[in-house]
């Protein structure tokens, strides 16, 4: 029979330290055979926040207006998922453009570009509503340092990651960057992900993309994420590949590297 941890003991101190290092639910304690009330209420609240993030309304008009305010060429498209219910039940519909969106992009096919940025709601519209514009603002600045311009920004409703392949191909983009809401977690309901694909086209697999995840308040900052994305865009275009053959060797933003070296 295990002896319970005594307040002030090494075990108690270790659990307290572990809680400071991770948002995971560790060492919650117990009340009889159940969790303490405080831990149960915290779990219920985080679960509700995750569900709300999945079903949040995607504010495409506001995003488009704010992105246009950055001087970017913005288009709005939609997948074949007619509503959120079908989007969640039929992932395949979120990977294909609807007829109107295909026609819209076909009219722009003569304006080929080096880089297209696609912003999709994904499984957390809340994350996109909150983080996408500021990330694009930081990314545009980082790309300008390497003389890479954003040819088009496409705001896509009902989007899965693979929808970026069809959009990139329709625009004749050499590289597509898909910013999309990640599946909400119990500690991060508003996490944004970035997927980079060289030579986007329908039918590509995840092995042919690079992913940068956990972009949110308690994860990667906008500047850190923008630095990594810009590095991968530059190297992907230069080497003409993305995916398992392209590793993130950026090391992080210069200021962050300098700070680490000084320690």
Tab-separated table of C-alpha atoms in Angstrom:
chain	number	residue	atom	x	y	z
A	1	UNK	CA	0.000	0.000	0.000
A	2	UNK	CA	1.423	3.376	-1.062
A	3	UNK	CA	1.996	6.010	1.585
A	4	UNK	CA	0.229	9.301	0.686
A	5	UNK	CA	2.445	12.304	0.023
A	6	UNK	CA	2.967	14.459	3.118
A	7	UNK	CA	2.744	18.242	2.609
A	8	UNK	CA	6.266	19.615	2.249
A	9	UNK	CA	7.694	16.192	1.285
A	10	UNK	CA	9.879	15.642	-1.803
A	11	UNK	CA	6.930	14.056	-3.634
A	12	UNK	CA	4.696	17.051	-2.980
A	13	UNK	CA	7.363	19.536	-4.060
A	14	UNK	CA	8.039	17.533	-7.250
A	15	UNK	CA	4.359	17.494	-8.210
A	16	UNK	CA	4.086	21.240	-7.569
A	17	UNK	CA	7.143	21.853	-9.762
A	18	UNK	CA	5.724	19.609	-12.491
A	19	UNK	CA	2.495	21.633	-12.545
A	20	UNK	CA	4.540	24.771	-13.184
A	21	UNK	CA	6.200	23.162	-16.211
A	22	UNK	CA	3.151	21.825	-18.021
A	23	UNK	CA	-0.522	22.677	-18.572
A	24	UNK	CA	-1.275	18.929	-18.399
A	25	UNK	CA	-3.564	17.745	-15.618
A	26	UNK	CA	-1.144	16.112	-13.190
A	27	UNK	CA	-1.341	15.600	-9.446
A	28	UNK	CA	-4.951	16.753	-9.207
A	29	UNK	CA	-5.527	15.052	-5.888
A	30	UNK	CA	-8.771	13.365	-4.905
A	31	UNK	CA	-11.843	13.702	-2.780
A	32	UNK	CA	-12.804	10.211	-1.734
A	33	UNK	CA	-12.942	8.194	-4.970
A	34	UNK	CA	-13.379	11.273	-7.177
A	35	UNK	CA	-11.510	14.376	-8.275
A	36	UNK	CA	-11.651	17.471	-6.077
A	37	UNK	CA	-14.466	19.859	-6.983
A	38	UNK	CA	-12.049	22.553	-8.187
A	39	UNK	CA	-10.314	20.145	-10.597
A	40	UNK	CA	-13.645	18.848	-11.910
A	41	UNK	CA	-14.971	22.351	-12.535
A	42	UNK	CA	-11.737	23.358	-14.306
A	43	UNK	CA	-11.990	20.280	-16.540
A	44	UNK	CA	-15.636	21.039	-17.373
A	45	UNK	CA	-14.794	24.665	-18.234
A	46	UNK	CA	-11.889	23.716	-20.505
A	47	UNK	CA	-14.028	21.090	-22.232
A	48	UNK	CA	-16.725	23.703	-22.868
A	49	UNK	CA	-14.143	26.135	-24.274
A	50	UNK	CA	-12.867	23.461	-26.657
A	51	UNK	CA	-16.394	22.703	-27.892
A	52	UNK	CA	-17.138	26.405	-28.301
A	53	UNK	CA	-13.954	26.843	-30.366
A	54	UNK	CA	-15.060	24.111	-32.782
A	55	UNK	CA	-18.488	25.683	-33.293
A	56	UNK	CA	-17.420	29.344	-33.264
A	57	UNK	CA	-18.547	31.454	-36.224
A	58	UNK	CA	-15.806	32.109	-38.780
A	59	UNK	CA	-15.574	35.875	-39.289
A	60	UNK	CA	-14.386	35.790	-42.913
A	61	UNK	CA	-15.594	39.323	-43.824
A	62	UNK	CA	-13.680	40.916	-40.938
A	63	UNK	CA	-10.553	38.914	-41.693
A	64	UNK	CA	-10.715	39.876	-45.363
A	65	UNK	CA	-11.140	43.555	-44.526
A	66	UNK	CA	-8.247	43.598	-42.059
A	67	UNK	CA	-5.962	41.682	-44.425
A	68	UNK	CA	-6.824	44.054	-47.255
A	69	UNK	CA	-5.873	46.850	-44.866
A	70	UNK	CA	-2.357	45.393	-44.853
A	71	UNK	CA	-2.193	46.038	-48.593
A	72	UNK	CA	-2.784	42.405	-49.557
A	73	UNK	CA	-4.837	41.060	-52.463
A	74	UNK	CA	-7.607	39.096	-50.707
A	75	UNK	CA	-10.121	36.612	-52.119
A	76	UNK	CA	-12.895	34.694	-50.332
A	77	UNK	CA	-13.752	31.096	-51.238
A	78	UNK	CA	-15.632	28.164	-49.711
A	79	UNK	CA	-15.369	24.395	-49.680
A	80	UNK	CA	-18.139	21.997	-50.650
A	81	UNK	CA	-19.234	21.681	-47.004
A	82	UNK	CA	-22.543	23.615	-46.924
A	83	UNK	CA	-22.562	24.127	-43.148
A	84	UNK	CA	-20.617	23.336	-39.983
A	85	UNK	CA	-22.526	20.127	-39.333
A	86	UNK	CA	-21.595	18.661	-42.709
A	87	UNK	CA	-18.048	19.993	-42.368
A	88	UNK	CA	-17.541	17.989	-39.161
A	89	UNK	CA	-19.267	14.845	-40.443
A	90	UNK	CA	-17.774	14.872	-43.964
A	91	UNK	CA	-14.061	15.795	-43.901
A	92	UNK	CA	-13.844	15.059	-47.642
A	93	UNK	CA	-16.126	18.006	-48.446
A	94	UNK	CA	-13.738	20.384	-46.713
A	95	UNK	CA	-10.923	19.322	-49.059
A	96	UNK	CA	-12.689	20.440	-52.263
A	97	UNK	CA	-13.710	23.893	-53.499
A	98	UNK	CA	-17.315	24.561	-54.401
A	99	UNK	CA	-18.186	25.402	-58.011
A	100	UNK	CA	-18.363	29.166	-57.474
A	101	UNK	CA	-14.952	29.276	-55.838
A	102	UNK	CA	-13.388	27.240	-58.630
A	103	UNK	CA	-14.755	29.702	-61.180
A	104	UNK	CA	-13.476	32.653	-59.151
A	105	UNK	CA	-9.950	31.241	-58.954
A	106	UNK	CA	-10.002	30.160	-62.598
A	107	UNK	CA	-10.508	33.800	-63.556
A	108	UNK	CA	-7.289	34.609	-61.657
A	109	UNK	CA	-5.226	31.732	-63.079
A	110	UNK	CA	-3.297	34.004	-65.432
A	111	UNK	CA	-1.882	35.917	-62.444
A	112	UNK	CA	0.562	33.253	-61.317
A	113	UNK	CA	2.376	33.933	-58.061
A	114	UNK	CA	5.343	32.672	-56.105
A	115	UNK	CA	3.512	32.399	-52.790
A	116	UNK	CA	-0.167	32.079	-51.890
A	117	UNK	CA	-1.358	32.293	-48.288
A	118	UNK	CA	-4.610	30.486	-47.506
A	119	UNK	CA	-6.458	31.141	-44.255
A	120	UNK	CA	-8.994	28.465	-43.360
A	121	UNK	CA	-11.287	28.076	-40.366
A	122	UNK	CA	-10.395	24.423	-39.751
A	123	UNK	CA	-11.425	22.825	-36.474
A	124	UNK	CA	-10.995	26.035	-34.472
A	125	UNK	CA	-12.419	29.112	-36.180
A	126	UNK	CA	-11.808	30.869	-32.857
A	127	UNK	CA	-8.045	30.456	-33.323
A	128	UNK	CA	-8.134	31.916	-36.829
A	129	UNK	CA	-10.329	34.840	-35.802
A	130	UNK	CA	-7.890	35.642	-33.003
A	131	UNK	CA	-4.439	35.040	-34.496
A	132	UNK	CA	-4.461	34.967	-38.311
A	133	UNK	CA	-4.185	38.689	-39.117
A	134	UNK	CA	-1.331	39.380	-36.699
A	135	UNK	CA	0.549	36.312	-37.878
A	136	UNK	CA	0.189	37.402	-41.519
A	137	UNK	CA	1.354	40.906	-40.566
A	138	UNK	CA	4.513	39.469	-38.997
A	139	UNK	CA	4.996	36.974	-41.824
A	140	UNK	CA	4.753	39.626	-44.544
A	141	UNK	CA	7.494	41.584	-42.796
A	142	UNK	CA	9.742	38.536	-42.502
A	143	UNK	CA	9.193	37.590	-46.147
A	144	UNK	CA	9.976	41.138	-47.280
A	145	UNK	CA	13.430	40.737	-45.722
A	146	UNK	CA	14.092	37.931	-48.222
A	147	UNK	CA	12.396	39.698	-51.165
A	148	UNK	CA	9.546	37.168	-51.285
A	149	UNK	CA	6.145	38.747	-51.850
A	150	UNK	CA	2.712	37.370	-51.001
A	151	UNK	CA	0.959	37.043	-54.344
A	152	UNK	CA	-2.522	36.361	-52.982
A	153	UNK	CA	-4.308	35.778	-49.692
A	154	UNK	CA	-7.340	33.502	-49.802
A	155	UNK	CA	-9.823	33.295	-46.925
A	156	UNK	CA	-11.480	29.872	-47.117
A	157	UNK	CA	-14.609	28.823	-45.232
A	158	UNK	CA	-15.237	25.177	-44.349
A	159	UNK	CA	-11.596	24.366	-45.003
A	160	UNK	CA	-9.467	21.325	-44.316
A	161	UNK	CA	-5.691	21.421	-44.809
A	162	UNK	CA	-5.784	19.816	-48.263
A	163	UNK	CA	-8.023	22.588	-49.591
A	164	UNK	CA	-4.865	24.697	-49.783
A	165	UNK	CA	-3.512	22.339	-52.454
A	166	UNK	CA	-6.407	22.970	-54.823
A	167	UNK	CA	-6.322	26.717	-54.139
A	168	UNK	CA	-2.568	26.940	-54.677
A	169	UNK	CA	-2.792	24.953	-57.889
A	170	UNK	CA	-5.662	27.095	-59.212
A	171	UNK	CA	-3.607	30.246	-58.584
A	172	UNK	CA	-0.483	28.756	-60.134
A	173	UNK	CA	1.457	29.330	-56.900
A	174	UNK	CA	4.896	27.789	-56.494
A	175	UNK	CA	4.334	27.577	-52.739
A	176	UNK	CA	1.194	27.568	-50.598
A	177	UNK	CA	1.043	28.373	-46.896
A	178	UNK	CA	-2.147	27.261	-45.192
A	179	UNK	CA	-2.972	28.897	-41.842
A	180	UNK	CA	-5.744	26.928	-40.162
A	181	UNK	CA	-7.361	26.386	-36.784
A	182	UNK	CA	-6.053	23.221	-35.138
A	183	UNK	CA	-8.179	20.673	-33.310
A	184	UNK	CA	-8.878	22.331	-29.920
A	185	UNK	CA	-7.191	20.804	-26.905
A	186	UNK	CA	-8.189	21.034	-23.282
A	187	UNK	CA	-5.334	23.461	-22.616
A	188	UNK	CA	-5.309	25.318	-25.967
A	189	UNK	CA	-8.670	25.826	-27.702
A	190	UNK	CA	-7.258	28.631	-29.886
A	191	UNK	CA	-4.168	27.044	-31.439
A	192	UNK	CA	-3.280	27.985	-35.023
A	193	UNK	CA	-1.280	25.757	-37.387
A	194	UNK	CA	0.674	26.527	-40.560
A	195	UNK	CA	1.128	24.010	-43.401
A	196	UNK	CA	3.606	24.687	-46.213
A	197	UNK	CA	3.502	22.910	-49.567
A	198	UNK	CA	5.800	23.374	-52.554
A	199	UNK	CA	4.132	22.827	-55.932
A	200	UNK	CA	0.594	22.535	-54.492
A	201	UNK	CA	-1.732	20.243	-56.395
A	202	UNK	CA	-4.658	17.965	-55.650
A	203	UNK	CA	-3.730	14.574	-54.247
A	204	UNK	CA	-0.653	15.453	-52.193
A	205	UNK	CA	-0.118	13.717	-48.847
A	206	UNK	CA	0.932	15.129	-45.489
A	207	UNK	CA	4.421	13.736	-46.088
A	208	UNK	CA	4.857	16.465	-48.715
A	209	UNK	CA	4.123	19.350	-46.349
A	210	UNK	CA	5.834	21.006	-43.423
A	211	UNK	CA	3.806	21.901	-40.343
A	212	UNK	CA	4.338	24.509	-37.649
A	213	UNK	CA	1.803	24.118	-34.851
A	214	UNK	CA	0.841	25.547	-31.461
A	215	UNK	CA	0.742	29.201	-32.493
A	216	UNK	CA	-1.163	30.855	-29.639
A	217	UNK	CA	-0.703	32.916	-26.497
A	218	UNK	CA	0.956	30.163	-24.471
A	219	UNK	CA	2.735	28.582	-27.450
A	220	UNK	CA	4.727	29.990	-30.366
A	221	UNK	CA	4.538	33.777	-30.616
A	222	UNK	CA	3.640	35.478	-33.900
A	223	UNK	CA	7.239	36.546	-34.449
A	224	UNK	CA	8.664	33.094	-33.708
A	225	UNK	CA	6.133	31.404	-35.997
A	226	UNK	CA	6.614	33.995	-38.765
A	227	UNK	CA	10.389	33.511	-38.613
A	228	UNK	CA	10.071	29.733	-38.977
A	229	UNK	CA	7.477	29.960	-41.755
A	230	UNK	CA	9.540	32.502	-43.699
A	231	UNK	CA	12.652	30.321	-43.357
A	232	UNK	CA	10.792	27.261	-44.649
A	233	UNK	CA	9.245	29.262	-47.510
A	234	UNK	CA	12.647	30.573	-48.580
A	235	UNK	CA	14.368	27.187	-48.339
A	236	UNK	CA	11.420	25.346	-49.887
A	237	UNK	CA	11.444	27.621	-52.922
A	238	UNK	CA	15.224	27.410	-53.245
A	239	UNK	CA	15.344	23.605	-52.926
A	240	UNK	CA	12.001	23.089	-54.711
A	241	UNK	CA	10.577	20.799	-52.055
A	242	UNK	CA	8.734	20.625	-48.760
A	243	UNK	CA	7.782	17.785	-46.445
A	244	UNK	CA	9.953	15.091	-44.924
A	245	UNK	CA	12.916	16.142	-47.069
A	246	UNK	CA	12.926	19.683	-45.625
A	247	UNK	CA	13.847	20.037	-41.949
A	248	UNK	CA	13.429	23.189	-39.894
A	249	UNK	CA	17.013	24.243	-39.242
A	250	UNK	CA	16.183	27.910	-38.689
A	251	UNK	CA	17.106	27.825	-35.000
A	252	UNK	CA	14.550	30.508	-34.111
A	253	UNK	CA	14.447	34.305	-34.475
A	254	UNK	CA	17.851	36.078	-34.174
A	255	UNK	CA	16.931	37.796	-30.896
A	256	UNK	CA	15.910	34.477	-29.366
A	257	UNK	CA	19.137	32.792	-30.498
A	258	UNK	CA	21.233	35.620	-29.064
A	259	UNK	CA	19.430	35.412	-25.734
A	260	UNK	CA	19.966	31.633	-25.541
A	261	UNK	CA	23.662	31.983	-26.375
A	262	UNK	CA	24.107	34.481	-23.555
A	263	UNK	CA	22.843	32.043	-20.926
